mmCIF file of C-alpha atoms and ligand atoms in Angstrom:
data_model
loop_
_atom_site.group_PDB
_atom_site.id
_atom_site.type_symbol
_atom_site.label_atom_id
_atom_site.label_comp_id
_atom_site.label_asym_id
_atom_site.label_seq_id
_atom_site.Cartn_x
_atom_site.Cartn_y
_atom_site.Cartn_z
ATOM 1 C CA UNK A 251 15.138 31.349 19.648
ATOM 2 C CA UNK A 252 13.090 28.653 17.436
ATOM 3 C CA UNK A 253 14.730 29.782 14.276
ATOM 4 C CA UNK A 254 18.452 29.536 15.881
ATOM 5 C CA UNK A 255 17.797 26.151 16.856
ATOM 6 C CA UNK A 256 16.021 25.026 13.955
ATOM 7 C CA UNK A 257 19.592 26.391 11.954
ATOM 8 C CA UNK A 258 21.409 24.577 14.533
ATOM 9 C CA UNK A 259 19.503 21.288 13.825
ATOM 10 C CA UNK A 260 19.491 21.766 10.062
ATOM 11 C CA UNK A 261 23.701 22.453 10.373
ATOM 12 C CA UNK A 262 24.221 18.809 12.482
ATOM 13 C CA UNK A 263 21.825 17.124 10.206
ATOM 14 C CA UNK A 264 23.086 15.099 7.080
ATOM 15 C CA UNK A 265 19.775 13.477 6.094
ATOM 16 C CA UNK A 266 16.808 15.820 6.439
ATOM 17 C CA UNK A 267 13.042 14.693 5.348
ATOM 18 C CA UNK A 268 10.796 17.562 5.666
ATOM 19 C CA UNK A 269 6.749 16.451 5.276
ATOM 20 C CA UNK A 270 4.575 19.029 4.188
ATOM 21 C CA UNK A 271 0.739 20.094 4.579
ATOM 22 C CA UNK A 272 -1.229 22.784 3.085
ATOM 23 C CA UNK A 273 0.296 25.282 5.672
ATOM 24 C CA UNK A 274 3.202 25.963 3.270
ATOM 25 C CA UNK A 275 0.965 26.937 0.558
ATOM 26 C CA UNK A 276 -1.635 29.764 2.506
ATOM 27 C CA UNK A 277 0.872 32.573 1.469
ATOM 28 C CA UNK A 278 0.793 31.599 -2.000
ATOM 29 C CA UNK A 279 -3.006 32.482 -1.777
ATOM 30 C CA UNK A 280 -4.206 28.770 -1.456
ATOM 31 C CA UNK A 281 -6.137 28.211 1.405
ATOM 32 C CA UNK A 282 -6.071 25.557 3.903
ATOM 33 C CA UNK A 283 -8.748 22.884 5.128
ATOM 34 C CA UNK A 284 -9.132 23.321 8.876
ATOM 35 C CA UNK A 285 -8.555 26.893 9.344
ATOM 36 C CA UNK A 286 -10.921 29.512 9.374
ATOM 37 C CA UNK A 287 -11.790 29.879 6.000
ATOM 38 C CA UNK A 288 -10.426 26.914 4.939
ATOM 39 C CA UNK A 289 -11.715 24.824 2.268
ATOM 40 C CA UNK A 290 -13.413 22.156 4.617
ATOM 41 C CA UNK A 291 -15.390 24.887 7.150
ATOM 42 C CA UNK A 292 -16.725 25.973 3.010
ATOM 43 C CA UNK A 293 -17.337 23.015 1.855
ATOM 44 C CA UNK A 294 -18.277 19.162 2.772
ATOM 45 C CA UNK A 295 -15.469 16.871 1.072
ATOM 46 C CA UNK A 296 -16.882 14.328 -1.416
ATOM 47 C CA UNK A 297 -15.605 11.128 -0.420
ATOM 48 C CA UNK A 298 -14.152 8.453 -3.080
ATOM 49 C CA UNK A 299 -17.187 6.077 -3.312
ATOM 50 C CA UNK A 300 -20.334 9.346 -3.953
ATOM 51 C CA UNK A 301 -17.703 10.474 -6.544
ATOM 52 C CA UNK A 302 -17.809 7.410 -7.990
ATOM 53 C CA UNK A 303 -21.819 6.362 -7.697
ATOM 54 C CA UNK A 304 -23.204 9.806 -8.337
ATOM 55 C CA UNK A 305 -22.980 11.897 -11.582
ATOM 56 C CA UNK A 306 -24.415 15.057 -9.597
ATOM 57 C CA UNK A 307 -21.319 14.449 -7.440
ATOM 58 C CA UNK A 308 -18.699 14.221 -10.218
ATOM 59 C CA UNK A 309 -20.329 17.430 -11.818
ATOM 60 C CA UNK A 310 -20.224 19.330 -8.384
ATOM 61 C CA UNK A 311 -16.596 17.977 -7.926
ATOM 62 C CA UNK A 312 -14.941 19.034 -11.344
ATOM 63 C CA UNK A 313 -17.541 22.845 -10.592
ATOM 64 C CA UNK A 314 -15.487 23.244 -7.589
ATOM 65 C CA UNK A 315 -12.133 22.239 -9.066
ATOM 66 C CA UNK A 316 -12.630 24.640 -11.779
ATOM 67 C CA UNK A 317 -13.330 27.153 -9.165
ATOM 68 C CA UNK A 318 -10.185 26.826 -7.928
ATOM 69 C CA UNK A 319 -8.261 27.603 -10.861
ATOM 70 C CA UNK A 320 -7.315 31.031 -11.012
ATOM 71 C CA UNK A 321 -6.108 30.615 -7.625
ATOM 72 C CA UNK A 322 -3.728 27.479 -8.467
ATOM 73 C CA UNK A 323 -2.645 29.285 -11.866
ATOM 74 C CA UNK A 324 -1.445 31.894 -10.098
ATOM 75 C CA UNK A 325 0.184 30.613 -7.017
ATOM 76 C CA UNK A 326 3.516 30.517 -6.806
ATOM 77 C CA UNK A 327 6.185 29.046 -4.507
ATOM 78 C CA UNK A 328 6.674 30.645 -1.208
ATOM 79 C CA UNK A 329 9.230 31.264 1.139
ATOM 80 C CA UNK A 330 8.837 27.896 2.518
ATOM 81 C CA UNK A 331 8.957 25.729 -0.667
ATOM 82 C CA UNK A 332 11.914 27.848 -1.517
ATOM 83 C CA UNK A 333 14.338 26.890 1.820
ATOM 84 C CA UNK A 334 13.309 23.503 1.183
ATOM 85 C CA UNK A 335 14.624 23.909 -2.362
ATOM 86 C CA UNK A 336 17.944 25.450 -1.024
ATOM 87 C CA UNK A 337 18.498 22.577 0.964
ATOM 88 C CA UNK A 338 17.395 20.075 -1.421
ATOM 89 C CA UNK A 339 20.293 21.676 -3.848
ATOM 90 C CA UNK A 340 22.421 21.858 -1.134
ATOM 91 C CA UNK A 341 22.106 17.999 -0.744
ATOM 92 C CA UNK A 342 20.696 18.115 2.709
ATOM 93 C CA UNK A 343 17.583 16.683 1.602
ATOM 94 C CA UNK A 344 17.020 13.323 -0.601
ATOM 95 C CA UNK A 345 13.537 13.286 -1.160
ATOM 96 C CA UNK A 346 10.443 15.506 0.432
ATOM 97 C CA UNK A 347 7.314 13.985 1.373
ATOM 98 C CA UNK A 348 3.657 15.597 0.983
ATOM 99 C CA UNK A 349 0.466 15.946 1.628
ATOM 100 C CA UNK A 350 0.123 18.634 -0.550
ATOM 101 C CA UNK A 351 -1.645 18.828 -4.170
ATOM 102 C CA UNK A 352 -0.830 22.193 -5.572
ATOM 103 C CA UNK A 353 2.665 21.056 -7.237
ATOM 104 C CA UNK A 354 4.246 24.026 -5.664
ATOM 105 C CA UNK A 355 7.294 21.886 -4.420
ATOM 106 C CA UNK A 356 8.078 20.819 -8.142
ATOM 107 C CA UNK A 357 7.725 24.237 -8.999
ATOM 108 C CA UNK A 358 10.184 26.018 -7.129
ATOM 109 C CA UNK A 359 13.142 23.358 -8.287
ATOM 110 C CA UNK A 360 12.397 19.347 -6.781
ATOM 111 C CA UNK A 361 12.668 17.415 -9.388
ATOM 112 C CA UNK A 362 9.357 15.260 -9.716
ATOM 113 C CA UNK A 363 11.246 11.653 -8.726
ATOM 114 C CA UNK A 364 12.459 13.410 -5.613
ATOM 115 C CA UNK A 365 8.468 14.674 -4.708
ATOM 116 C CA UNK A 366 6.740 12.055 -2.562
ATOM 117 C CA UNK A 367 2.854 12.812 -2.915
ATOM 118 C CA UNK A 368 0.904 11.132 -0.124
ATOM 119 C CA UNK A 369 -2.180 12.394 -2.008
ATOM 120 C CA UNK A 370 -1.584 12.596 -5.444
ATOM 121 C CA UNK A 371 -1.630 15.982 -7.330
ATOM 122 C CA UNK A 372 -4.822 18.211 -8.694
ATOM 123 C CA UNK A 373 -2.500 19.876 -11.974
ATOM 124 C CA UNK A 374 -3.703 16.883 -14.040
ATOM 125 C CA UNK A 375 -6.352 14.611 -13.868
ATOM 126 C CA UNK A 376 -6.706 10.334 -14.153
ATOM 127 C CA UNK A 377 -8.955 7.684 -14.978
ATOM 128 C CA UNK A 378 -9.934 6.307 -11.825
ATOM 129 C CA UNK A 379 -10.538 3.061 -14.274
ATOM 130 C CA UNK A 380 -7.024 2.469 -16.239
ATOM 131 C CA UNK A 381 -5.243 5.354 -14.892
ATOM 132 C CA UNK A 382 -5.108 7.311 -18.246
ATOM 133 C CA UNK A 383 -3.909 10.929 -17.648
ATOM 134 C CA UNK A 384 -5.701 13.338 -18.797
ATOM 135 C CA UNK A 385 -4.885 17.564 -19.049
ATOM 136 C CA UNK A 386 -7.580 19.896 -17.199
ATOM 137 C CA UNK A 387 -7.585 21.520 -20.644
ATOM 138 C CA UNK A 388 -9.340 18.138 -21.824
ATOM 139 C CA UNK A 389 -11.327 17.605 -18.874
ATOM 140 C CA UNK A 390 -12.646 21.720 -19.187
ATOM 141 C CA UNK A 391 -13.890 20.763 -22.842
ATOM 142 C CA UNK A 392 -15.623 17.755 -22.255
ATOM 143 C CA UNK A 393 -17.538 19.395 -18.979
ATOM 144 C CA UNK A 394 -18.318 22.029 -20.873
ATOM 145 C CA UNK A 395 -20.340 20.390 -23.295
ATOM 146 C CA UNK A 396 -21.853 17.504 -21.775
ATOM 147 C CA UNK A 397 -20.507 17.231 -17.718
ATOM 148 C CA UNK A 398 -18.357 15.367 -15.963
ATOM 149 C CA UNK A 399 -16.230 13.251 -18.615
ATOM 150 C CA UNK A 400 -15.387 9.452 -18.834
ATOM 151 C CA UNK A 401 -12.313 8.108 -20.172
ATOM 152 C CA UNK A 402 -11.771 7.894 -23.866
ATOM 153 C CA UNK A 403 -10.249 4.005 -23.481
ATOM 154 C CA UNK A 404 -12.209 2.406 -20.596
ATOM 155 C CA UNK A 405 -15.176 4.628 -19.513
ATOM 156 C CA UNK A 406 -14.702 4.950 -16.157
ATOM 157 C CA UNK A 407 -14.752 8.377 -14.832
ATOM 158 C CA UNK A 408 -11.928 10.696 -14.446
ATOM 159 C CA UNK A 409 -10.823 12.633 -11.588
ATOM 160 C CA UNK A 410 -8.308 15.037 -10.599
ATOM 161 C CA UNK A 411 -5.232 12.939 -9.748
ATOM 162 C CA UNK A 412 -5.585 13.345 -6.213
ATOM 163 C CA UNK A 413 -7.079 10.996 -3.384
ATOM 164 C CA UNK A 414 -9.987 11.442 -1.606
ATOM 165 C CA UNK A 415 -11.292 10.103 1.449
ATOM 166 C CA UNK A 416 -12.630 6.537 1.327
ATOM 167 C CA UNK A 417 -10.026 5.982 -1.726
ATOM 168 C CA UNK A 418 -6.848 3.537 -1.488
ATOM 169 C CA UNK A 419 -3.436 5.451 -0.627
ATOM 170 C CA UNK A 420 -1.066 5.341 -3.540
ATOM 171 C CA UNK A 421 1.391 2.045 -2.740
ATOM 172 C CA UNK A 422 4.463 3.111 -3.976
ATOM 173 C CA UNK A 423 4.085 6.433 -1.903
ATOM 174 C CA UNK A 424 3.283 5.162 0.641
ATOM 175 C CA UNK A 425 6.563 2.478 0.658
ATOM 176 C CA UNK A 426 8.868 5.459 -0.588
ATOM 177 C CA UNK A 427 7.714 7.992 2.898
ATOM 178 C CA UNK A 428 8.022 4.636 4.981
ATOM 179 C CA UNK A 429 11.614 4.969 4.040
ATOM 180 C CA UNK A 430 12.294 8.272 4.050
ATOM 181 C CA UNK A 431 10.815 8.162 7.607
ATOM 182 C CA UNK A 432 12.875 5.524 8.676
ATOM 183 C CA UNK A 433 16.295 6.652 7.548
ATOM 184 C CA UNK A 434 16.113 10.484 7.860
ATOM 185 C CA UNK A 435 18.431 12.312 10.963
ATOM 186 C CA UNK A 436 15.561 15.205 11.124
ATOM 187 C CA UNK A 437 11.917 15.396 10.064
ATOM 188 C CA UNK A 438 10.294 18.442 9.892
ATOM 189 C CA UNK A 439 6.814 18.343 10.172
ATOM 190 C CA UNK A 440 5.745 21.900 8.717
ATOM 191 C CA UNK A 441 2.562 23.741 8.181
ATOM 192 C CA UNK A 442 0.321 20.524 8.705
ATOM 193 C CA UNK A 443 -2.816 19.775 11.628
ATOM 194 C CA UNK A 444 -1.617 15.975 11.807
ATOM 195 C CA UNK A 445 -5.103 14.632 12.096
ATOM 196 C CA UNK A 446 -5.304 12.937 8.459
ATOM 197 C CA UNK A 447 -4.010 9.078 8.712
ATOM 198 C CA UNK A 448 -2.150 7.419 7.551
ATOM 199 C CA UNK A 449 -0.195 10.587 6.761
ATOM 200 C CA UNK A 450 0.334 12.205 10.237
ATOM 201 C CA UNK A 451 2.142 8.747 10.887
ATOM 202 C CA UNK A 452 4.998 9.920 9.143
ATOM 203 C CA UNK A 453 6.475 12.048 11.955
ATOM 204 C CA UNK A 454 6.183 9.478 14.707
ATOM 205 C CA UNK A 455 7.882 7.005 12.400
ATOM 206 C CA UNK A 456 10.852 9.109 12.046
ATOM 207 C CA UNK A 457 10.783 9.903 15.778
ATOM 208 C CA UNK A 458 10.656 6.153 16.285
ATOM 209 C CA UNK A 459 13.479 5.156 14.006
ATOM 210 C CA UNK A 460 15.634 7.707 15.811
ATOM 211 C CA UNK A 461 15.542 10.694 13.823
ATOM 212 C CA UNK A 462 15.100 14.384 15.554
ATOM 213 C CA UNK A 463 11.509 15.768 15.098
ATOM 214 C CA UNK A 464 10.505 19.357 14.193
ATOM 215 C CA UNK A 465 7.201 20.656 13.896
ATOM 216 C CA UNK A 466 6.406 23.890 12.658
ATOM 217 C CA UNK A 467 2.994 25.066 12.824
ATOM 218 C CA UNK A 468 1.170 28.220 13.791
ATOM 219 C CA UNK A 469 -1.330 26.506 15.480
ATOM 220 C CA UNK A 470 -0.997 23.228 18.250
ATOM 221 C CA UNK A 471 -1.093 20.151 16.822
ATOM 222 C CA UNK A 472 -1.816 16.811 18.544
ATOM 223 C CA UNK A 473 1.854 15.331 18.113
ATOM 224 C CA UNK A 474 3.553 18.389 19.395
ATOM 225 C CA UNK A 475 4.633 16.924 22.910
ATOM 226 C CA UNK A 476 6.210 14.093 20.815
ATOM 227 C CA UNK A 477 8.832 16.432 19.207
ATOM 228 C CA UNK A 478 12.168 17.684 19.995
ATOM 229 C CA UNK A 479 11.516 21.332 19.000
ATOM 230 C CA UNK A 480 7.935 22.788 18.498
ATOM 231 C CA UNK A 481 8.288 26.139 16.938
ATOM 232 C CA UNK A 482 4.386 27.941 16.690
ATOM 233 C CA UNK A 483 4.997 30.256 13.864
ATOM 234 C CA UNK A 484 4.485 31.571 10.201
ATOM 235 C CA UNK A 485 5.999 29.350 8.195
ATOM 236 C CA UNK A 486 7.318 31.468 5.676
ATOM 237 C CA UNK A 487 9.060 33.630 8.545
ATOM 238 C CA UNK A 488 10.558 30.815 9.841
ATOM 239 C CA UNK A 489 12.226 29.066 7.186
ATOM 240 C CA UNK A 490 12.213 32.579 5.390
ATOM 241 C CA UNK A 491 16.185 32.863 6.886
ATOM 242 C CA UNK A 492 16.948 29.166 5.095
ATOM 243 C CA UNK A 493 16.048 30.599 1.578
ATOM 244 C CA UNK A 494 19.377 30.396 0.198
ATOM 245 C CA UNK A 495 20.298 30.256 -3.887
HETATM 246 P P1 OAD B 629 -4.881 21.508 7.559
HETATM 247 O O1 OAD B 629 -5.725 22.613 7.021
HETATM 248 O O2 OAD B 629 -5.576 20.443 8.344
HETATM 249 O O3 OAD B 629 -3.721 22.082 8.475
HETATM 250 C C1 OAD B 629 -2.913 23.156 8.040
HETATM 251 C C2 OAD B 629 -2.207 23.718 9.261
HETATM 252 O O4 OAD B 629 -1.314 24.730 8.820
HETATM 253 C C3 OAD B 629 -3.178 24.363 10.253
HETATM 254 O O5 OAD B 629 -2.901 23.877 11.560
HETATM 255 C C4 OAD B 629 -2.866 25.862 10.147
HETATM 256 O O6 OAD B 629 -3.019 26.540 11.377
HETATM 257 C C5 OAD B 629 -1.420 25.845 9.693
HETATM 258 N N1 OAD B 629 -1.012 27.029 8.896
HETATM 259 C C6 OAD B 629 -1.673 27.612 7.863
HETATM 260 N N2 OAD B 629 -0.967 28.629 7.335
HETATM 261 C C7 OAD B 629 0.174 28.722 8.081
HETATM 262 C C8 OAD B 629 1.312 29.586 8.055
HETATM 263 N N3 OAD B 629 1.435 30.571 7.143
HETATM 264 N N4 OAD B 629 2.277 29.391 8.979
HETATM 265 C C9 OAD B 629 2.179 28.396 9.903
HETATM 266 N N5 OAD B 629 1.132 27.533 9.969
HETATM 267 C C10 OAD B 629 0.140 27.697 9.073
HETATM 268 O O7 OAD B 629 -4.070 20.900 6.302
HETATM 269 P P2 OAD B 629 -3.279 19.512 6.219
HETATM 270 O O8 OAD B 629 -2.759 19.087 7.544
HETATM 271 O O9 OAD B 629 -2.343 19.616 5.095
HETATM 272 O O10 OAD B 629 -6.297 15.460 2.352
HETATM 273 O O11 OAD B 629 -4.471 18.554 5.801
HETATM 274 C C11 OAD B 629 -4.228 17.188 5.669
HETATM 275 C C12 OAD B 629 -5.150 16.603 4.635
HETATM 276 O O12 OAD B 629 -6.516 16.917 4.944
HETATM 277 C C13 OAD B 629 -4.986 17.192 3.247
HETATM 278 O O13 OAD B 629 -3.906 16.619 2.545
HETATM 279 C C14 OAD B 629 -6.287 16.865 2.601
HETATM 280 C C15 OAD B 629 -7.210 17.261 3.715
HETATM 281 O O14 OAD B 629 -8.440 16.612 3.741
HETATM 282 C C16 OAD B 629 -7.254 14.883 1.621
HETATM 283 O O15 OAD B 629 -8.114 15.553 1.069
HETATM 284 C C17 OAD B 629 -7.164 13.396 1.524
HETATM 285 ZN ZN1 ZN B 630 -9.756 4.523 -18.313
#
């Protein structure tokens, strides 16, 4: 079966890089984008430059985000994060790379150096000026009372540390999954659609450079005839077996 080969591939690997999309996270009760009922068939995305030109925008941005917290307060880490996190102690993994903003793979035992986020991280928020973090506590206040808030230091706006569309991938990211890519012996591609760039790059880098390529998905995705093993499943049954201690 899938899940015997997958074990087989995970046993003969030494350097595993597994690269993550929101897929992980539906059984922790946070929904996806492009399935049904995900978060883009509910809601348009505001790209990076409305955010930045339109108050009405930032207001409707941080209304949504606040939305969305009882749902991110509670979630915890599933059985997916957790095999990743037994194989990250067991030193089979050196770093994991994400798409992911939720914080969920810190959570259930990476340690933050060793969590590569392609698109930042919506647990804190930023400056979009000076880069000045700020807590969601902070941001809830200031909305509160008068709306979206700017920085304290440089008045720019701030923004949940995450990136939208139409705003510049982080660099050092970026660099760090180019390398992970390049000198992994398996990638597993799990619980992502592949259709957001530059991220679904990653797994056809890896595949170039040599490594084995998993993807684990319960629906098709357009790199699947690119990989070695495609297994079309629930994630958390499928790596459910890998949870180890
Ligand atoms: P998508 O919503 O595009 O894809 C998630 C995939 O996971 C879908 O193909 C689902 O069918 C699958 N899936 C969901 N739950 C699953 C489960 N329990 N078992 C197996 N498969 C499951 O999410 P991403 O690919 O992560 O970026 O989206 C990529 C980027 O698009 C996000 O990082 C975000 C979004 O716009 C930005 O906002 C910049
Ligand atoms: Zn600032």
């Amino acid at each position: 079966s899938g899940v015997e080969r997958l074990g087989d591939m995970i046993a003969a690997a030494s350097i595993i890089v597994p690269f993550t999309g929101a897929g992980i996270s539906t059984e922790c009760g946070i929904p996806d984008f492009r399935s049904p009922g995900g978060l883009w068939t509910r809601n348009r995305p505001i790209p990076f430059d409305e955010f930045v030109s339109s108050p009405e925008a930032r207001d409707e941005a941080w209304r949504r985000r606040f939305a969305m917290e009882p749902t991110f307060a509670a979630a915890k880490p599933g059985r997916g994060h957790r095999a990743l996190a037994s194989l990250y102690r067991a030193g089979k993994i050196p770093a994991i790379v994400t798409q992911n903003i939720d914080n969920l793979h810190q959570v259930s035992g990476f340690s933050a150096d060793h969590v590569v986020e392609l698109h930042g991280n919506t647990t804190y928020a930023r400056c979009i000026g000076c880069g000045q973090a700020y807590d969601l506590a902070w941001v809830r206040k200031r909305f509160d009372e008068s709306g979206a808030p700017d920085c304290t230091a440089c008045d720019e706006p701030v923004k949940t540390a995450t990136i939208s569309f139409g705003q510049a991938m982080p660099d050092e990211a970026m660099r760090r999954a180019t390398e992970l890519a390049q000198h992994c012996d398996l990638f597993l591609a799990i619980g992502s659609s592949l259709v957001v760039w530059p991220a679904a790059g990653f797994p056809m880098l890896a595949k170039n450079c040599g490594a084995k390529l998993v993807i684990i998905n319960n629906e098709p995705t357009e790199q699947d005839e690119f990989a070695d093993l495609v297994i079309r499943h629930d994630i958390g049954e499928t790596l459910g077996p890998f949870v180890g201690n």
